[in-house]
XYZ file of C-alpha atoms in Angstrom:
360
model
C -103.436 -48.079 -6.257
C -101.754 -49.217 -3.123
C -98.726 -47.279 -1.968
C -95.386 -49.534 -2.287
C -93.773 -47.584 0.779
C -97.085 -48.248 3.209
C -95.974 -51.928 3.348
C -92.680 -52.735 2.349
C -90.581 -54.862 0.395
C -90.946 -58.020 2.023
C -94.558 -57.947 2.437
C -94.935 -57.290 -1.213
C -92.973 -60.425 -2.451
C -94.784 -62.344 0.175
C -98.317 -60.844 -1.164
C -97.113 -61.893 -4.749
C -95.622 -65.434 -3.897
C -99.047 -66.495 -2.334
C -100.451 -65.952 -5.936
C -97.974 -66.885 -7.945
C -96.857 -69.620 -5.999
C -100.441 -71.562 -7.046
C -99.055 -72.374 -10.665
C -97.127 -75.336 -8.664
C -100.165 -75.739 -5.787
C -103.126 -76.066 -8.368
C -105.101 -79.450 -9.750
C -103.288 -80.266 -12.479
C -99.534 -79.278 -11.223
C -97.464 -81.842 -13.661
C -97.450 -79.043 -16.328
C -95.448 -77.020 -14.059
C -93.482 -79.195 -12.021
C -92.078 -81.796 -15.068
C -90.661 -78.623 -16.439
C -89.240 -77.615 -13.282
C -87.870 -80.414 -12.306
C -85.747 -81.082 -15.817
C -84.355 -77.508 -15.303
C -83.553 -78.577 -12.090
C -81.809 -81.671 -13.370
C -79.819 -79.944 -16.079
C -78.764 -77.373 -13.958
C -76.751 -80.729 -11.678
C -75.361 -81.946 -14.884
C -74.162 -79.486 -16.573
C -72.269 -78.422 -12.934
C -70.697 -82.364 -13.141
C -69.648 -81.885 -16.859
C -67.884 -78.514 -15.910
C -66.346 -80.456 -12.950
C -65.305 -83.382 -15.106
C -64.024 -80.028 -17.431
C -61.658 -78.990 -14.479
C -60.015 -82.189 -14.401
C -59.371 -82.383 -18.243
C -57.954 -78.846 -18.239
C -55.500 -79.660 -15.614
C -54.681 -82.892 -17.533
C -54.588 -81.026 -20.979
C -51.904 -78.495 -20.117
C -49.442 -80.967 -17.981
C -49.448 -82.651 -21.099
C -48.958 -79.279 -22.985
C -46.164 -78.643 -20.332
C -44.219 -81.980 -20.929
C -44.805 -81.844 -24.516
C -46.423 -84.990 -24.507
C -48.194 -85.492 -27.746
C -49.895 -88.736 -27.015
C -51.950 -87.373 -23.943
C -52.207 -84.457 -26.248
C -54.447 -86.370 -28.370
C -56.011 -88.657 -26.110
C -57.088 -85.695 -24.011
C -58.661 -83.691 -27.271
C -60.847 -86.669 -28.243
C -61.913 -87.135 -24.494
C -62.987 -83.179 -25.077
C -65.399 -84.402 -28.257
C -67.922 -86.473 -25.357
C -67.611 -83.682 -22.478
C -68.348 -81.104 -25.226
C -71.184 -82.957 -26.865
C -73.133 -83.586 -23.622
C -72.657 -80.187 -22.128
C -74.314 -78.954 -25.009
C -77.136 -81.528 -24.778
C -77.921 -80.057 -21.563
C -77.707 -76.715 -22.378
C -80.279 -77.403 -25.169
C -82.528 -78.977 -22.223
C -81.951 -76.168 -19.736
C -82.960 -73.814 -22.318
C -86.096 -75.679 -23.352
C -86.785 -76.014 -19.652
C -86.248 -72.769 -18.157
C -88.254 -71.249 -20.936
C -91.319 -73.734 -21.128
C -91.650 -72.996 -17.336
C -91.630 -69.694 -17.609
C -94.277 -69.327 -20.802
C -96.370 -71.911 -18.731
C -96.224 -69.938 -15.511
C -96.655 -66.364 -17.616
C -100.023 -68.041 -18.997
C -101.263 -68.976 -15.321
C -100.454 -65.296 -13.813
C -101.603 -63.382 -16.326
C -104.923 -65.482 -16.492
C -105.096 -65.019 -12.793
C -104.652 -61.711 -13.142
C -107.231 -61.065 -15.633
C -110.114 -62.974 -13.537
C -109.319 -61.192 -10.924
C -109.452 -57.876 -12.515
C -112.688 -58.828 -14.477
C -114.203 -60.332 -10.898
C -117.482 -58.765 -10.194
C -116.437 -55.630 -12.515
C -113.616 -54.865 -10.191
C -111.406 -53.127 -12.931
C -114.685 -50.449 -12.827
C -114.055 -49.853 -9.513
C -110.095 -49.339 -10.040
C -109.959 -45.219 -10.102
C -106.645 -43.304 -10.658
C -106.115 -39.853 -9.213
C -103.327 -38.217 -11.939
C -100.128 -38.565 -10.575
C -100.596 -41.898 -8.960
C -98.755 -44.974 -10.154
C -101.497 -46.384 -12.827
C -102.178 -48.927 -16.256
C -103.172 -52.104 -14.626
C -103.266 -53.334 -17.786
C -99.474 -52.908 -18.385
C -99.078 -54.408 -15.136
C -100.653 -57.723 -16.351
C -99.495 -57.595 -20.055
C -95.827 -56.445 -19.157
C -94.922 -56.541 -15.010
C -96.557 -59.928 -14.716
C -94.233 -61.042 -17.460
C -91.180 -59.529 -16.172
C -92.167 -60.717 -12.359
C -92.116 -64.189 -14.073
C -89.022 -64.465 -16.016
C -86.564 -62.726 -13.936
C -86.982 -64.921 -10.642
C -86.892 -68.127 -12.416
C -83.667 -67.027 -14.197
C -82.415 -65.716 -11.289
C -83.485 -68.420 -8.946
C -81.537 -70.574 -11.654
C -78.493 -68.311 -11.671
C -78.416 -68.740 -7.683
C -78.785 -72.608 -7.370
C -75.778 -72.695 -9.600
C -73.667 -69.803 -7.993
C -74.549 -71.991 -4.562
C -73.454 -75.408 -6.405
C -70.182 -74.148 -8.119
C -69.369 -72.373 -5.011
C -69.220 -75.433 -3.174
C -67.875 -77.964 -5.496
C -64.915 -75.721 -6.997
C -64.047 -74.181 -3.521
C -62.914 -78.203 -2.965
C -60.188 -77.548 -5.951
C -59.173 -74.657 -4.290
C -59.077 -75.923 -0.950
C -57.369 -79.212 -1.638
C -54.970 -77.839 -4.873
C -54.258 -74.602 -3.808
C -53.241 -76.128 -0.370
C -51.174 -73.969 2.039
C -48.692 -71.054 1.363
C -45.365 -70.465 3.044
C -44.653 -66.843 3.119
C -40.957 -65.595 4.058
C -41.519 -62.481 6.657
C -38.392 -61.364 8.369
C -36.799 -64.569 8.816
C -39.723 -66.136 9.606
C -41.729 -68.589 7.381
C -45.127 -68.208 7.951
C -47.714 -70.887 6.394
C -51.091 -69.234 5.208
C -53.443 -72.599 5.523
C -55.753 -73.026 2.190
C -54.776 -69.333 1.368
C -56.523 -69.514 -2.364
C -59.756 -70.030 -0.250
C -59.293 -67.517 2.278
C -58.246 -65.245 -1.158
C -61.485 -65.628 -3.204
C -63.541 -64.987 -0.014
C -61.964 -61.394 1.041
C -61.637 -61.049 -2.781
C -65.088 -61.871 -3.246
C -66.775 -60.190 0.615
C -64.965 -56.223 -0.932
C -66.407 -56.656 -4.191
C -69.649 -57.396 -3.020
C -69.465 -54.496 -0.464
C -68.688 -52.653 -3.135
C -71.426 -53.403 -5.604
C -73.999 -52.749 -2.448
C -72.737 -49.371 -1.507
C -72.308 -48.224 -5.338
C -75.668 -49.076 -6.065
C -77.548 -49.119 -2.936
C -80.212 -46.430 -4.509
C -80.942 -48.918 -7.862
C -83.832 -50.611 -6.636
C -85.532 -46.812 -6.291
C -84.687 -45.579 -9.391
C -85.318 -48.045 -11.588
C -88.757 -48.417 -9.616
C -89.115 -45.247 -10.409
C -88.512 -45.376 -14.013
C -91.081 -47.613 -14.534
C -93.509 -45.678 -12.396
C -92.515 -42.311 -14.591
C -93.179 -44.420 -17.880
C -96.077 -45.858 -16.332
C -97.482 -42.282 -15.599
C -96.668 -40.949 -19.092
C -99.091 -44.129 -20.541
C -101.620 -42.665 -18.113
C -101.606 -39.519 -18.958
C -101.681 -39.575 -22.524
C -104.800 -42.424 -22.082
C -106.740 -39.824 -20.188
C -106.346 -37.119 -22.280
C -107.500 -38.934 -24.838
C -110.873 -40.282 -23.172
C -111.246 -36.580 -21.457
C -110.983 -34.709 -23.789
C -111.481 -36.254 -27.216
C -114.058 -33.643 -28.010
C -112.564 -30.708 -26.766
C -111.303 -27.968 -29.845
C -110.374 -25.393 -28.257
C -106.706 -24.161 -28.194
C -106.613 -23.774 -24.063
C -107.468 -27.233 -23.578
C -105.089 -29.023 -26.639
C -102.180 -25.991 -24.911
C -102.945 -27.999 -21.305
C -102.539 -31.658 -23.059
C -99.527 -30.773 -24.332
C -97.691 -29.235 -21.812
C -99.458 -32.302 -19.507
C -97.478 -35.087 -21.967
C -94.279 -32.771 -22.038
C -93.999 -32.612 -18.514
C -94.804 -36.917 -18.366
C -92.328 -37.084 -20.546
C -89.813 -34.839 -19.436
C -89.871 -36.945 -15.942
C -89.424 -40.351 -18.021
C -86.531 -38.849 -19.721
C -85.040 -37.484 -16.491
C -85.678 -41.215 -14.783
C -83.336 -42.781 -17.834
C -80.838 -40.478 -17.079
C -80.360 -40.924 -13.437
C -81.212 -44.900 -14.365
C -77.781 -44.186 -16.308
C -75.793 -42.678 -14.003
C -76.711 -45.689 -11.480
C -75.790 -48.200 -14.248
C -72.487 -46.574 -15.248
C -71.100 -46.834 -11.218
C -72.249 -50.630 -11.062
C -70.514 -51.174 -14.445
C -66.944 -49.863 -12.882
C -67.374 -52.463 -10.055
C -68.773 -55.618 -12.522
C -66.455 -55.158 -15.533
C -63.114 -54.089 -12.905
C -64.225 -57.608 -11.512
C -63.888 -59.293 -15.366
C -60.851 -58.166 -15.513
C -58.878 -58.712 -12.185
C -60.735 -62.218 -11.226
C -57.970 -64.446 -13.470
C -54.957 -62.138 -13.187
C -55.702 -61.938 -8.890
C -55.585 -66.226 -9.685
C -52.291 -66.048 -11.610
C -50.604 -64.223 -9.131
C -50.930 -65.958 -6.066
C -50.699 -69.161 -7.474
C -47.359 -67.776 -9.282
C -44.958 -68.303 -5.968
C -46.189 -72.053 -5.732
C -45.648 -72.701 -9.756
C -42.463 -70.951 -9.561
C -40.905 -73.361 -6.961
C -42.015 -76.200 -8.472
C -44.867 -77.318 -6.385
C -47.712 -76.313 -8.659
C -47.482 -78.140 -12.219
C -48.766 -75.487 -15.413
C -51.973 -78.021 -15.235
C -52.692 -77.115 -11.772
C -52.762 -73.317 -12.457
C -55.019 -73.844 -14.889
C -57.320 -75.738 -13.688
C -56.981 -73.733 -9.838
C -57.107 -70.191 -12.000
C -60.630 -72.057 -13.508
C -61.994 -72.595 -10.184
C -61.170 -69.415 -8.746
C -63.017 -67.230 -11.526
C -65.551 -69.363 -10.782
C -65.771 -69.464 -7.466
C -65.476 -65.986 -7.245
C -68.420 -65.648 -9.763
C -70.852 -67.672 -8.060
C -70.068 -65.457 -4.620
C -70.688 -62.289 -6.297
C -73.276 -64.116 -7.670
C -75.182 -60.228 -6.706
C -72.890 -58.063 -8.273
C -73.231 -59.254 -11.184
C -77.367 -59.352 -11.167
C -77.766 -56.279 -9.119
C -79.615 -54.378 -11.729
C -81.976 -57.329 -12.994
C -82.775 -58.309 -9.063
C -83.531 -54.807 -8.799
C -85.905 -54.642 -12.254
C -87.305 -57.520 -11.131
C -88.502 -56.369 -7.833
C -89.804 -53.345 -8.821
C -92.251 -55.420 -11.619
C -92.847 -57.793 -8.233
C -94.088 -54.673 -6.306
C -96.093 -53.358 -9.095
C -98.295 -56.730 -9.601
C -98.336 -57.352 -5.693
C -99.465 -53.707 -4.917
C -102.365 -53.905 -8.223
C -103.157 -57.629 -6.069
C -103.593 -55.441 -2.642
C -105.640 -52.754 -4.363
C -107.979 -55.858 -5.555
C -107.889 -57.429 -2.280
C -109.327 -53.869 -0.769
C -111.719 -53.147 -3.531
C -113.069 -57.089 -3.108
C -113.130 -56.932 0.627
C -115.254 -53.855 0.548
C -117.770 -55.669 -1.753
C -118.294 -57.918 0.586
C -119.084 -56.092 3.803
């Protein structure tokens, strides 16, 4: 099978894109692209409800603030519509997301097979023991994996991208400046909440990167340790089925042991990696909202932020904040997903090789 390292990260993706790319490129398309384009759609909606959302929050606790009971009441029936059509869309990205992704599973995986099955390729697909092997795990289970994660990730991203840019207005425009007493001198910060969430956001990303800089490689090589333990208890068992003697069933054991004993050690380091992004994704949970409360605790203070305008500002700023560490907090799934990418793009080069040579 063809070594990951020998070509790279990008090349892989690129190798697998040209393939799976055809599911929206092939006679027929409609099936793929109608689905698309309604998860598209309710991905723009549901962004204006939550906007619309902002608004009513801000609204909702003036009124809570002035102890007006009329807007009170107006404002919680207004809630009954939002409510009821963010749902609605939810439902529809849901149905979306996942019809594109069974449809685009059943196109890959087909793919796959035909190519695997092409002139009796998968005869000519030999494993040395040790090597990365199971193409048929790498069509049943990578190809699945390969498909779901980017489309929920490429989902997650066109919404981090939105919400960063539509709430970063709210921020921008009621946040407004900042006039900071330093030694006598009054010194104006201009549109400090938005210069806040981006330092805020910039160290937590740095963060996330340097704590788990090494994920990608270990959880690729998780799957290539379970991947190996498959193998080697599948070649035993063809080997030496008929074999009785005690020497040869002491080797098979100690052979699946020793697979296993790497799979085992994989999970734990996989652990280890998981526990040090965890510090940096649940620390950023917790200080997001209370980092909004304070700074926008001098302007509420003086009287020049109303209790509806914390809200809905303390809103957009988890947000906004969210959607820019839009990696943190899918470090570990990017990183599962790419190593499932580079499995089905490097079984894709080895078939590329094996049908090249058939040719010349």
């Amino acid at each position: 099978m063809t070594d990951i390292p020998a070509y790279g990260q990008r090349f892989l993706v690129a190798r697998f894109w040209r393939s799976a790319s055809g599911f929206w490129r092939r006679p027929g398309a409609a099936t793929a692209w109608t689905p698309t384009l309604l998860l598209l759609s309710s991905v723009l909606f549901q962004l204006m409800i939550q906007y619309r959302l902002s608004y009513w929050g801000r609204d909702f606790f003036d009124a809570f603030g002035r102890r007006d009971g009329g807007v009170l009441k107006a404002q919680a029936l207004l809630f009954l519509p939002l409510a009821g059509a963010s749902l609605l869309v939810a439902v529809l990205g849901v149905w979306s997301l996942m019809t594109t992704q069974r449809r685009w599973r059943l196109w890959l995986t087909q793919y796959l097979i035909d190519r695997w099955l092409e002139n009796d390729l998968f005869r000519s697909l030999q494993f040395a023991v040790g090597e990365d092997q199971n193409p048929e795990y790498r069509i049943a289970e990578d190809a699945r994996i390969a498909v779901d994660s980017p489309l929920s990730m490429a989902v997650g991203l066109l919404k981090a991208v939105l919400s960063a840019g539509i709430f970063i207005g709210i921020l921008w425009n009621v946040g407004g400046d900042l006039a900071v007493g330093v030694f006598g001198y009054v010194l104006t910060v201009p549109k400090y909440l938005v210069i806040a969430v981006a330092i805020y956001s910039a160290l937590l990303t740095l963060a996330m990167i340097f704590i788990g800089r090494r994920l990608v490689s270990v959880i690729a090589g998780k799957n290539a340790a379970e991947a190996q333990f498959r193998s080697v208890g599948s070649h035993l068992r063809e080997r030496d089925k008929f074999a009785t003697n005690s020497v040869g069933k002491i080797e098979q054991h100690n052979s699946l042991s020793h697979a296993l004993q790497d799979v085992i050690d994989r999970w734990r380091e996989l652990c280890v990696q998981l526990m040090q992004t965890t510090l940096v994704s649940q620390g950023n949970v917790l200080l997001a909202p209370v980092i909004a409360w304070v700074l926008c605790a001098p302007k509420y203070l003086v009287g020049t932020m109303s209790l509806g305008e914390v809200a809905q500002v303390t809103a957009a700023f988890v947000i906004v904040q969210a959607a820019l560490n839009w990696l943190v907090e899918n470090y570990s799934g990017l990183a599962d997903c790419l190593s499932s990418i580079n499995r089905v793009a490097s079984l894709l080069l080895a078939l590329d090789q094996l049908s090249s040579q058939g040719q010349n």
